Short mmCIF file of C-alpha atoms and ligand atoms in Angstrom, two decimals:
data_model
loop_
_atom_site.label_atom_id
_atom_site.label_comp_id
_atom_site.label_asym_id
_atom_site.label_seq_id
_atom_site.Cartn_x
_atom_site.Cartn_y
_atom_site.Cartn_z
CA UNK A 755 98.45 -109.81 -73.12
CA UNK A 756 101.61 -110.65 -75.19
CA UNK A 757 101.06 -114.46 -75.12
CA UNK A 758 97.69 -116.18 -73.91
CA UNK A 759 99.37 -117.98 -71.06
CA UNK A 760 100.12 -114.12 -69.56
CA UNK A 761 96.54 -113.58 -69.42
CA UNK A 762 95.60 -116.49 -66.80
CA UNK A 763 94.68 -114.43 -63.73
CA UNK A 764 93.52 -115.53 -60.24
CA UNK A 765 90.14 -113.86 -59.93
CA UNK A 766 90.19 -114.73 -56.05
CA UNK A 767 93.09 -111.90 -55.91
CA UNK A 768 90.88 -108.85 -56.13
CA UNK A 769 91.71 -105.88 -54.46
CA UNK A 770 89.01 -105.53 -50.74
CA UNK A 771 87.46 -102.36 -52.71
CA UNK A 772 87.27 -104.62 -55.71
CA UNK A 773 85.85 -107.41 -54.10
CA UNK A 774 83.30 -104.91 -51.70
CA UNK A 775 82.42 -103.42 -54.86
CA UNK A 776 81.56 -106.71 -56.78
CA UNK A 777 79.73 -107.83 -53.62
CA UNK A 778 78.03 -104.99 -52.61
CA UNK A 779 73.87 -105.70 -53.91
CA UNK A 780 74.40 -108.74 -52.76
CA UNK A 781 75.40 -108.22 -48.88
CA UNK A 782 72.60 -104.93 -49.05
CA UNK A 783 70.10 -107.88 -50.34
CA UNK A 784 69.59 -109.49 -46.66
CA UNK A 785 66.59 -111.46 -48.17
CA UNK A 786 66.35 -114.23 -50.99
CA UNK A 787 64.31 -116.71 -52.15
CA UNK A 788 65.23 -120.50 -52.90
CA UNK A 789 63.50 -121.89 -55.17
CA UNK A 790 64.42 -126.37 -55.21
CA UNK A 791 62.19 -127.15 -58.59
CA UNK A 792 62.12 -130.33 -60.81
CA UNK A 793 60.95 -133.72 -61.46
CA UNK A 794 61.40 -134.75 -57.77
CA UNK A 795 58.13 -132.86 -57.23
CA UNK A 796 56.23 -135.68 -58.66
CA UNK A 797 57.05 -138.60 -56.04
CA UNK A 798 57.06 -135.76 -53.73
CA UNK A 799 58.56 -137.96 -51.09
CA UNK A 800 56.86 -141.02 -52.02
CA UNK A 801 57.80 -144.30 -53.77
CA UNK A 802 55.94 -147.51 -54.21
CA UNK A 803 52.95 -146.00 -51.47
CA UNK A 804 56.41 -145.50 -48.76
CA UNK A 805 57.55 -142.32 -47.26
CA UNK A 806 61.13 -142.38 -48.67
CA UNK A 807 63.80 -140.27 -46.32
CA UNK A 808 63.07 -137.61 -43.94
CA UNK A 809 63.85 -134.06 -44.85
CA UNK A 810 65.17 -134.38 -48.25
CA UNK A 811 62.49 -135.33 -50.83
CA UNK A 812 64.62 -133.80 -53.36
CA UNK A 813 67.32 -136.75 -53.09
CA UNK A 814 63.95 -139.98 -53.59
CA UNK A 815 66.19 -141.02 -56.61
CA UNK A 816 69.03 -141.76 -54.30
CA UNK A 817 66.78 -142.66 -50.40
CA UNK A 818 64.48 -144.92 -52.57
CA UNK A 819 67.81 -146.05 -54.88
CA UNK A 820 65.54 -146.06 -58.12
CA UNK A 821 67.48 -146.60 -61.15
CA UNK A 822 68.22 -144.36 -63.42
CA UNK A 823 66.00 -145.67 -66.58
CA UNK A 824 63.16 -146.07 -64.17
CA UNK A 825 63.77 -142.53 -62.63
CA UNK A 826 63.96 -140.50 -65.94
CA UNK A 827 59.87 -141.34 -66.60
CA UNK A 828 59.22 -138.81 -63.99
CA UNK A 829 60.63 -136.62 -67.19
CA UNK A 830 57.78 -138.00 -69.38
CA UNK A 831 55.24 -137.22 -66.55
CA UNK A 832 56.65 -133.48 -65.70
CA UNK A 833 53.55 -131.02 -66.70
CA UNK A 834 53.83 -128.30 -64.43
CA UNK A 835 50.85 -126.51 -66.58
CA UNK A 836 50.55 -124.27 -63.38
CA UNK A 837 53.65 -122.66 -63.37
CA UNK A 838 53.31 -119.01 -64.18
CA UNK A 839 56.73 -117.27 -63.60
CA UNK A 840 55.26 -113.75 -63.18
CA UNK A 841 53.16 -115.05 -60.29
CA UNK A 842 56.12 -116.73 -59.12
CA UNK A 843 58.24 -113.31 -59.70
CA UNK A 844 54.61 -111.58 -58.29
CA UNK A 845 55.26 -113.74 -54.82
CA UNK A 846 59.04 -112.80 -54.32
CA UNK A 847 58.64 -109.65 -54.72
CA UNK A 848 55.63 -109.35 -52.41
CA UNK A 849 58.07 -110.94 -50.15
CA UNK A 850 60.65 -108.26 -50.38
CA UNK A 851 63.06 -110.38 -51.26
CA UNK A 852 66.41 -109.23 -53.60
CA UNK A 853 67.22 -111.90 -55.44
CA UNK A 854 66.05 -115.78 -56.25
CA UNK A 855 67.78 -118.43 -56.68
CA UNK A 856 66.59 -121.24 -58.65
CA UNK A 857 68.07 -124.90 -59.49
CA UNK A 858 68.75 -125.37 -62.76
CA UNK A 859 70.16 -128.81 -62.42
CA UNK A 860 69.94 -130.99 -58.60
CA UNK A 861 71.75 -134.03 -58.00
CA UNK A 862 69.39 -136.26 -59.92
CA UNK A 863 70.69 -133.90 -63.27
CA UNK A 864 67.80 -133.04 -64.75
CA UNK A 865 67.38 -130.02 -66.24
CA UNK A 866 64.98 -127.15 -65.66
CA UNK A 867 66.23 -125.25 -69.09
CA UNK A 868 67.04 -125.86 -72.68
CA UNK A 869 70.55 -127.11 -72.75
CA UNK A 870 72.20 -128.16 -75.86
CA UNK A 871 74.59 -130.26 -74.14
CA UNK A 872 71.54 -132.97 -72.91
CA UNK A 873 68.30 -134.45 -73.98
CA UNK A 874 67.73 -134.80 -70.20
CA UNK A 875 66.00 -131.50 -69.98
CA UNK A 876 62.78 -129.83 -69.63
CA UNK A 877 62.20 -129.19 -73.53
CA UNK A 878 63.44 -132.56 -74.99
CA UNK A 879 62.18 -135.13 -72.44
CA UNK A 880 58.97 -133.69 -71.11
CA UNK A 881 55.63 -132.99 -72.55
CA UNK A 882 55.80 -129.75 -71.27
CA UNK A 883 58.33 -128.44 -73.43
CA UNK A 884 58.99 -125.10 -71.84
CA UNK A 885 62.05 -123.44 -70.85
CA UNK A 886 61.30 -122.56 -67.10
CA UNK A 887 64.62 -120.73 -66.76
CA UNK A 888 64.37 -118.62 -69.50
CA UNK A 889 60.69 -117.90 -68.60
CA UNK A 890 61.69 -116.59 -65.29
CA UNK A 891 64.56 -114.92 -66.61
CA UNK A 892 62.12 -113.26 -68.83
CA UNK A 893 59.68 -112.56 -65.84
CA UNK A 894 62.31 -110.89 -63.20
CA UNK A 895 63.44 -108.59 -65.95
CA UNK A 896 62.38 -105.21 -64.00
CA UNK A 897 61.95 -106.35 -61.32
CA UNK A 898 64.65 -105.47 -59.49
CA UNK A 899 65.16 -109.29 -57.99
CA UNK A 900 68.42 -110.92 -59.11
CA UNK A 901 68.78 -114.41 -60.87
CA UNK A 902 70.99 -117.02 -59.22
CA UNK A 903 71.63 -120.24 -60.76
CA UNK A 904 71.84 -123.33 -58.26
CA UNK A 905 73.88 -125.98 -60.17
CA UNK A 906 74.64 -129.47 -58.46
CA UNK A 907 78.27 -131.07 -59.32
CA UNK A 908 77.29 -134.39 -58.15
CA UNK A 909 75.12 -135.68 -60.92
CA UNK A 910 73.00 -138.89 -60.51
CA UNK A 911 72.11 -139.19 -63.98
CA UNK A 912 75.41 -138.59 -66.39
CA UNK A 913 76.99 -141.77 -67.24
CA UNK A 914 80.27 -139.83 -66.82
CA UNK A 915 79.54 -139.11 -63.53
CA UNK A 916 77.86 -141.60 -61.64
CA UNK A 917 80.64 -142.60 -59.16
CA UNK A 918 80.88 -145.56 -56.32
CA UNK A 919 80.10 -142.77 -53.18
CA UNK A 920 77.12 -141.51 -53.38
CA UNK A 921 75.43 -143.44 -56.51
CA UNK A 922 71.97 -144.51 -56.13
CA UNK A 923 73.22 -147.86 -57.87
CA UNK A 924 75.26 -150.91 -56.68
CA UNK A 925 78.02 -150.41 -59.53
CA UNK A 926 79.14 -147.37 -61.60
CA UNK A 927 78.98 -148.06 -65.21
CA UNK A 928 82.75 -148.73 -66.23
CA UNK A 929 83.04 -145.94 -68.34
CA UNK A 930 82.25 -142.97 -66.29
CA UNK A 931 85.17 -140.33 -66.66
CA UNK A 932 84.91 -137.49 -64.03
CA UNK A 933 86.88 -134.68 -65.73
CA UNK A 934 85.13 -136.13 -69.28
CA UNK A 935 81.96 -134.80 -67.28
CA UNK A 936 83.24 -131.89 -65.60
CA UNK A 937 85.34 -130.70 -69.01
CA UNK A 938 82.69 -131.64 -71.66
CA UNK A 939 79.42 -131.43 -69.66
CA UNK A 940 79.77 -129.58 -66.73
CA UNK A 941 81.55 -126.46 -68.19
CA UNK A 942 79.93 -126.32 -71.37
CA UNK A 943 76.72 -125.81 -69.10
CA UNK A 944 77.56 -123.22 -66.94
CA UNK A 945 78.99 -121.44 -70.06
CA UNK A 946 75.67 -121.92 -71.50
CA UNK A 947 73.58 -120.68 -68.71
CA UNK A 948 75.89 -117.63 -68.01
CA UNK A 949 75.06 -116.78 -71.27
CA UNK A 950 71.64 -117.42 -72.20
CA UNK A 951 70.96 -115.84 -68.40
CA UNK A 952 73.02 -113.78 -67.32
CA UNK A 953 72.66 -114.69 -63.63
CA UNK A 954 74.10 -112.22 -60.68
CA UNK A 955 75.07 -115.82 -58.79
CA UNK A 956 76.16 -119.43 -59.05
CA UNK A 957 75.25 -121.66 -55.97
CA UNK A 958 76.69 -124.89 -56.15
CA UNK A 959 76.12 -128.08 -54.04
CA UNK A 960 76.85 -131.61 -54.33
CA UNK A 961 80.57 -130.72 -53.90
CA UNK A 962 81.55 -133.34 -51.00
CA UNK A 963 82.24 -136.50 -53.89
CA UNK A 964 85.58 -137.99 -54.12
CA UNK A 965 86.20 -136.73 -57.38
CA UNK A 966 85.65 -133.43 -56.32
CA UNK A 967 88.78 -131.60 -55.00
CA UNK A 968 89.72 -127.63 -54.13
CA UNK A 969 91.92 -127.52 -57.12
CA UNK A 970 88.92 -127.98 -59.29
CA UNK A 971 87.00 -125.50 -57.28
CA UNK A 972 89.20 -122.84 -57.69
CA UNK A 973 89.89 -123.41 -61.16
CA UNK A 974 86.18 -123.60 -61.76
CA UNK A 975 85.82 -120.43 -60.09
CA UNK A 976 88.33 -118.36 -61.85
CA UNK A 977 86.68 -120.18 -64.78
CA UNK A 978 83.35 -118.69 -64.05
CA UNK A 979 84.60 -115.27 -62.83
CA UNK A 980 86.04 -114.87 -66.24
CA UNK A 981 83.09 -115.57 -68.20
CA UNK A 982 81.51 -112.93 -66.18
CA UNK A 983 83.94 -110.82 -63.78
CA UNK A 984 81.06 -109.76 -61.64
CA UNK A 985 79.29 -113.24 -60.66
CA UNK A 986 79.25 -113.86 -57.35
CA UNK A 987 79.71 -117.57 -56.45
CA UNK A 988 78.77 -119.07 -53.49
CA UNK A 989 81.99 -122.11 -51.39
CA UNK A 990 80.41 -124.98 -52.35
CA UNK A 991 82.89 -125.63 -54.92
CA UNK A 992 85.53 -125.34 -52.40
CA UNK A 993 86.57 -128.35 -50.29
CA UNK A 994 87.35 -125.85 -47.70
CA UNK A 995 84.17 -125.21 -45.97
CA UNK A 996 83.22 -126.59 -42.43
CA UNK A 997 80.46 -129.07 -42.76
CA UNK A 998 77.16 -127.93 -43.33
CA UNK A 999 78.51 -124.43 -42.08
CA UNK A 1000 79.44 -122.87 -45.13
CA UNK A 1001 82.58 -121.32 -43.49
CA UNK A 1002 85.96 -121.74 -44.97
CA UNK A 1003 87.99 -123.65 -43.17
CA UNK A 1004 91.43 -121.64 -44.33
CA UNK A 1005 92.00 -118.55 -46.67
CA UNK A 1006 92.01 -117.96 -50.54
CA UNK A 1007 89.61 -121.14 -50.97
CA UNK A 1008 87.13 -120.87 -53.99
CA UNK A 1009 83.61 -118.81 -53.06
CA UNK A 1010 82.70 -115.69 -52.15
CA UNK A 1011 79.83 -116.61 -49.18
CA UNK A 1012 79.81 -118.84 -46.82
CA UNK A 1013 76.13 -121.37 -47.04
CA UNK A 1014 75.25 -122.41 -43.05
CA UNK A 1015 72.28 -125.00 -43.82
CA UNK A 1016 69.43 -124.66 -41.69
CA UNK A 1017 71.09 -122.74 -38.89
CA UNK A 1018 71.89 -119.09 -38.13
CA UNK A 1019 75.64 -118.90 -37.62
CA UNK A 1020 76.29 -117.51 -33.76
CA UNK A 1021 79.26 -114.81 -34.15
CA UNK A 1022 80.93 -113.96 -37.52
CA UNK A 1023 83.39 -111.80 -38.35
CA UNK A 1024 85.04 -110.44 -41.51
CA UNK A 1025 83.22 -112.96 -43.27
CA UNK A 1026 80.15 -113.09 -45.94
CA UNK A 1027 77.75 -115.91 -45.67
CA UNK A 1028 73.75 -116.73 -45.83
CA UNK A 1029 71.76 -118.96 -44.49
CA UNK A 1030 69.43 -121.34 -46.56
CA UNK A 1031 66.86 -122.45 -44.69
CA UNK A 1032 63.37 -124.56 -45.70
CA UNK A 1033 59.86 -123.25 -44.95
CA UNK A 1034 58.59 -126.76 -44.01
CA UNK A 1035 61.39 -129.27 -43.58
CA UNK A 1036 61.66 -130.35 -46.90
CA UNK A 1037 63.84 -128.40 -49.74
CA UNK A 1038 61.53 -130.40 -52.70
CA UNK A 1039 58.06 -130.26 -52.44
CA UNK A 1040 56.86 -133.01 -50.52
CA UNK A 1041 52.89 -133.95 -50.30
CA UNK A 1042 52.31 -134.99 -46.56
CA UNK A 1043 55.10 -132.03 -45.06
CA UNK A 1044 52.77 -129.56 -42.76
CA UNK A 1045 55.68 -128.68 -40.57
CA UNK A 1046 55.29 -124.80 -41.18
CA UNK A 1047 57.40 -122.40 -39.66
CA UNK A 1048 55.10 -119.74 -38.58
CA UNK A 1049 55.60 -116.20 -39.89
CA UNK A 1050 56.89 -115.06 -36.47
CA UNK A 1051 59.65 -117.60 -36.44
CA UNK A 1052 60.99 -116.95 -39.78
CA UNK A 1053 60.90 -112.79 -39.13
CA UNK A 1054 62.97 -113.97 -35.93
CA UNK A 1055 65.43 -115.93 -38.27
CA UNK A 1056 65.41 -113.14 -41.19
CA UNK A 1057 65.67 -110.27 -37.79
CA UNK A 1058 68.56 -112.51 -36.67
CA UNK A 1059 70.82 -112.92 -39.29
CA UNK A 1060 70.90 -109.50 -40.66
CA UNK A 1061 71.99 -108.58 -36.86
CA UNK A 1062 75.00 -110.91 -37.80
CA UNK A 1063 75.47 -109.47 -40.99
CA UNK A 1064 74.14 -112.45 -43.04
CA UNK A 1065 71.61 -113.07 -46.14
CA UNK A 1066 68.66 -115.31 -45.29
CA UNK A 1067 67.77 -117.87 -48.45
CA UNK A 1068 64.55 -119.16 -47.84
CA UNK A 1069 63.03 -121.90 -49.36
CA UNK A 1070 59.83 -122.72 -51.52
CA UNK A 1071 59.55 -126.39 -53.03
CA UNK A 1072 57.30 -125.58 -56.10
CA UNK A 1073 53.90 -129.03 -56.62
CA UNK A 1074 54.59 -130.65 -59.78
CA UNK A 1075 52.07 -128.28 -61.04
CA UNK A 1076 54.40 -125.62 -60.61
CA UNK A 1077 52.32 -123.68 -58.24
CA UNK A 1078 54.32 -122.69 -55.14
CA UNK A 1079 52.38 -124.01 -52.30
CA UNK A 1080 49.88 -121.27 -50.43
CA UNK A 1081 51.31 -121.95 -47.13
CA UNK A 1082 54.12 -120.68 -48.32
CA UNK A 1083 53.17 -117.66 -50.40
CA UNK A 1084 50.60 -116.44 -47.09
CA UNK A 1085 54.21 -116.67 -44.82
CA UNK A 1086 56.19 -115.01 -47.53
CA UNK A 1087 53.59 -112.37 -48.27
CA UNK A 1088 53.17 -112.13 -44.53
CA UNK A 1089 57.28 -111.37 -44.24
CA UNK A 1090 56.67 -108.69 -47.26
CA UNK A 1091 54.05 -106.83 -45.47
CA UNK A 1092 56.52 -106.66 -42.10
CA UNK A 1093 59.63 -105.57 -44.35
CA UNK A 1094 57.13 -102.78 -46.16
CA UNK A 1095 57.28 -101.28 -41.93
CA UNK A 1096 60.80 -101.88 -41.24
CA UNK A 1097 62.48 -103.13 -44.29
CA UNK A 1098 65.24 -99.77 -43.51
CA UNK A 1099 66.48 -102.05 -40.69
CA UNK A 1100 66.94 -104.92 -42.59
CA UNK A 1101 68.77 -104.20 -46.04
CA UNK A 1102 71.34 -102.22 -46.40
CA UNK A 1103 72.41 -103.07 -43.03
CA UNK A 1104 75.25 -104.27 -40.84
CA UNK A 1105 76.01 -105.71 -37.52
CA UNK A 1106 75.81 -102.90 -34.77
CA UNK A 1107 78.36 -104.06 -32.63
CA UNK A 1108 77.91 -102.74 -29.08
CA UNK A 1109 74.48 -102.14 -28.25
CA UNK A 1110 73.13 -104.89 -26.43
CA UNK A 1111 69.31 -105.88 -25.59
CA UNK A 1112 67.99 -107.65 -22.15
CA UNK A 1113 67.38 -111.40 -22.03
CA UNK A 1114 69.05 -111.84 -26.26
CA UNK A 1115 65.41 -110.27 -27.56
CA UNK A 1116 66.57 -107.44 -29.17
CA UNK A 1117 68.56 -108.05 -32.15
CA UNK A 1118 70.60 -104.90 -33.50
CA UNK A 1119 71.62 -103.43 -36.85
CA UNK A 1120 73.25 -100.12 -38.16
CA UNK A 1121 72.95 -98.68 -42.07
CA UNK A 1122 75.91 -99.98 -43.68
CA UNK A 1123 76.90 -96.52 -44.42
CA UNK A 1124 75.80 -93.90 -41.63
CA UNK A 1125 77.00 -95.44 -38.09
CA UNK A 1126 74.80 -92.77 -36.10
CA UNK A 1127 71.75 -94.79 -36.52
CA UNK A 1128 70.67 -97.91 -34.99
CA UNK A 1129 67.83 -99.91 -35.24
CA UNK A 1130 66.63 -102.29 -32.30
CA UNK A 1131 64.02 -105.17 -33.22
CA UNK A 1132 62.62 -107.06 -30.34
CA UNK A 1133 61.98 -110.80 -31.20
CA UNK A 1134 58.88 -110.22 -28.43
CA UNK A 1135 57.18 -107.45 -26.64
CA UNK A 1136 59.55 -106.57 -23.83
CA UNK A 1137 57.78 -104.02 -21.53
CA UNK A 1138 59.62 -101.79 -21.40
CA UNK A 1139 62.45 -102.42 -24.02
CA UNK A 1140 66.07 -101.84 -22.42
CA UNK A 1141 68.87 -101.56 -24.51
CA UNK A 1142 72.77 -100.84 -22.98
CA UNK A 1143 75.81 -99.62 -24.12
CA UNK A 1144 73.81 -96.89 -26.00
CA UNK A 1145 73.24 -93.23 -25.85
CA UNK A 1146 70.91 -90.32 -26.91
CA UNK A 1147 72.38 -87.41 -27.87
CA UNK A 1148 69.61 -85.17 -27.56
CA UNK A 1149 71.44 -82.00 -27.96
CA UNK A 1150 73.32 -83.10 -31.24
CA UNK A 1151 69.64 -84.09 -32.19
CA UNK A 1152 69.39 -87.59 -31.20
CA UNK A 1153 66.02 -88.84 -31.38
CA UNK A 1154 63.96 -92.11 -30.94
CA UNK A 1155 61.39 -93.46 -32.98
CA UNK A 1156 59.71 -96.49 -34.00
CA UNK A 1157 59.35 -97.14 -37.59
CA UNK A 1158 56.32 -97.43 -38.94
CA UNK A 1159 54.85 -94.44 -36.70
CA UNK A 1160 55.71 -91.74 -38.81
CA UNK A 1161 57.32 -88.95 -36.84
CA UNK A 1162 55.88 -89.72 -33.45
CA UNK A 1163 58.69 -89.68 -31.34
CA UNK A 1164 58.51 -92.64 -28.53
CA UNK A 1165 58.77 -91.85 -24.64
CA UNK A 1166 62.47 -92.78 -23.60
CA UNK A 1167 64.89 -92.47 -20.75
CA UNK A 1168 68.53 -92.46 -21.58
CA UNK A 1169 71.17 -93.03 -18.30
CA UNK A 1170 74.77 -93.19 -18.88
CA UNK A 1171 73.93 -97.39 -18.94
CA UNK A 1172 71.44 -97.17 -21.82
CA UNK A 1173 67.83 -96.40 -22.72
CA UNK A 1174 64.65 -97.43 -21.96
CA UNK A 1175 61.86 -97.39 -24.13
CA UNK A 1176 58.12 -97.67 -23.61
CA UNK A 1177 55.75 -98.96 -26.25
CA UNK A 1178 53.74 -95.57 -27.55
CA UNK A 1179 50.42 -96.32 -26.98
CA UNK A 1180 47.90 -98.56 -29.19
CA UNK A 1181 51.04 -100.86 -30.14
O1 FHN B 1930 71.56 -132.20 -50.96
C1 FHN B 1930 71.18 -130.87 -51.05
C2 FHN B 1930 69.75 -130.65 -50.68
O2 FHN B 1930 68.93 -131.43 -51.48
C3 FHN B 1930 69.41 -129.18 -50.86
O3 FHN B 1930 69.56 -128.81 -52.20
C4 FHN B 1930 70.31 -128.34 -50.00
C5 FHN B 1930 70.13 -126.86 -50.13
O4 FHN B 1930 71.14 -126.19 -49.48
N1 FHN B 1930 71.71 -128.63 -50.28
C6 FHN B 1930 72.13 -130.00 -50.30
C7 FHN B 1930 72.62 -130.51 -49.04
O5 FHN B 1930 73.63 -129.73 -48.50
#
């Protein structure tokens, strides 16, 4: 560069190859884990002996409007003496999943490592006084599960940032200055936890304030993307996405995936997103939430969005003892145990487009890079299993098989429609 201003570059104008490239673990991943930690685990959906808000423990600070003085002695109470990040690290990867994704900082903007740019954080305000980020950075090395860094925008707690909309008080203090916060504060941070972590992915939220606009997003994310050319960054800093869809609402906005909330998305094309989605119905760990999804429903969900070429982010909401409750380490171990069988249909994959399976049971990928193969998952035991649209070429040495049976071929009948598979025996 012959003057500084020359070297300004949009990062969101990568080559397709480029951008494949840089995306490429992430999009073979399929699987993640969420991981919503911090000191919202204490009320765990209580205040004052009420049940504060439905579905979002995490936000008590805001549902229950406690005040910010009042809120911050959670910090003095948060002892998570249970939290062991190589049995946290020991769960995900029993789950099979590819990468983790942890908050560093949720709305209430606390934060879960050592930052130099706030007292507000899990070595200078708690009695704990250890860096959980850096542990579990420390933990993962090997591992072969990436670190993603969940960061909120919103901010409940900086003075510079509490705004009218969505404040958990009556009136802003008169001196909060938004791009004080996002220049001095928010920034600084990210700069600081790219570099003391290295992390594979950013995942905002909390991007829907006022003071939030697209031109920030995409200057954020070229901001980011230069720090570290190959981060991946998820559209919540864009203002382009579609509600709680994830999906961009018109090209070149900030964000490389699309975040659907709770839902699978029904048909997507050309497009990369995931789908975070809670075990229970809480994101935070929340003391009286026993509405588990049972194993079967979230191997349906995981089945079903890597047929539509998605990543599936599921959730744990850590006690405040940091233990990661054992409803959800039996599903997740549960999920691991399934993927061990028929994890080659699963990662690595992508959409097979025209097969088809009777009644919508049969969910269908392809390897991302050898179209001659596809695999068929039935979402229940469909006697016998029927799929159209697809051939065996027997002479060219077509074959079927069910994984997890070693080479025993399985008894088929292929027509010019499709196939139609019976169950070998014993299954
Ligand atoms: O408000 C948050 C919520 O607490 C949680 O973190 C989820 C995770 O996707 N995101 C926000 C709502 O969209």
């Amino acid at each position: 560069c012959l003057a500084s201003h020359a070297c300004w570059h949009d990062m969101r104008s990568e080559t397709r190859a480029e951008k494949d490239q840089r995306m490429r673990w992430w999009r073979e991943s399929t699987f993640g884990l969420f991981v919503h930690f911090g000191l919202f685990a204490i009320p765990a959906g209580y205040h004052k002996g009420r049940r504060v808000g439905r579905g979002t423990s995490e936000w008590i600070m805001h549902s229950a409007r406690i005040p910010d003085r009042e809120y911050a002695k959670y910090a003095e109470q948060f002892n998570p003496v249970g939290f062991n990040a190589s049995e946290w690290v020991a769960t995900a990867k029993a789950a099979g999943v590819r990468y983790l994704v942890i908050t560093t900082k949720h709305h209430d903007g606390f934060c879960l490592w050592d930052s130099q740019y706030t007292s507000y954080d899990v070595i200078d305000a708690t009695p704990f006084r250890r860096d959980i980020v850096k542990e579990l950075k420390d933990a993962l090395r090997g591992s072969g599960i990436a670190l993603g860094l969940y960061y909120s925008i919103m901010d409940w707690h900086h003075p510079d940032a509490v705004l009218r909309k969505y404040n958990h008080l009556n009136t802003p203090p008169a001196r909060a200055n938004w791009s004080r916060y996002r220049e001095e504060y928010m920034k600084p941070q990210l700069q600081e936890l790219t570099a003391k972590f290295d992390p594979a992915l950013f995942w905002f939220d909390g991007d829907w304030i006022e003071a939030w606009s697209e031109e920030q997003g995409v200057e954020l994310y070229n901001f980011l993307r230069r720090l570290k050319p190959s981060l991946l960054v998820n559209n919540r800093l864009s203002k382009a996405r579609k509600g709680h869809q994830g999906m961009n609402r018109y090209k070149h906005a900030a964000g490389d995936f699309g975040t659907p909330e709770q839902e699978i998305l029904k048909e997507v094309e050309g497009y990369d997103w995931e789908s975070c989605m809670t075990i229970n119905d809480n994101w935070g760990f929340t003391k009286d939430d026993s509405n588990w999804k049972t194993t079967s429903e979230l191997l349906r969900n995981l089945v079903d969005v890597a047929s539509k070429g998605g990543n599936y982010l599921l959730n744990v909401g850590p006690a405040a003892d940091g233990v990661i409750p054992a409803e959800s380490v039996s599903r997740l171990r549960d999920i691991g145990r399934w993927l061990l069988v028929n994890g080659e249909a699963i990662y690595g994959v992508k959409r097979a487009q025209h097969a088809h399976g009777e009644g919508k049971m049969v969910r269908f990928t392809t390897p991302a890079r050898e179209r001659s193969v596809v695999y068929a998952v039935a979402l229940q035991k469909l006697s016998p299993l029927r799929i159209s649209n697809i051939r065996v070429d027997k002479s060219g040495g077509g074959e079927v098989r069910m994984l997890g049976h070693g080479d025993a071929h399985v008894l088929y009948e292929s027509t010019d429609q499709g196939i139609s598979i019976a169950w070998p025996p014993g299954t």
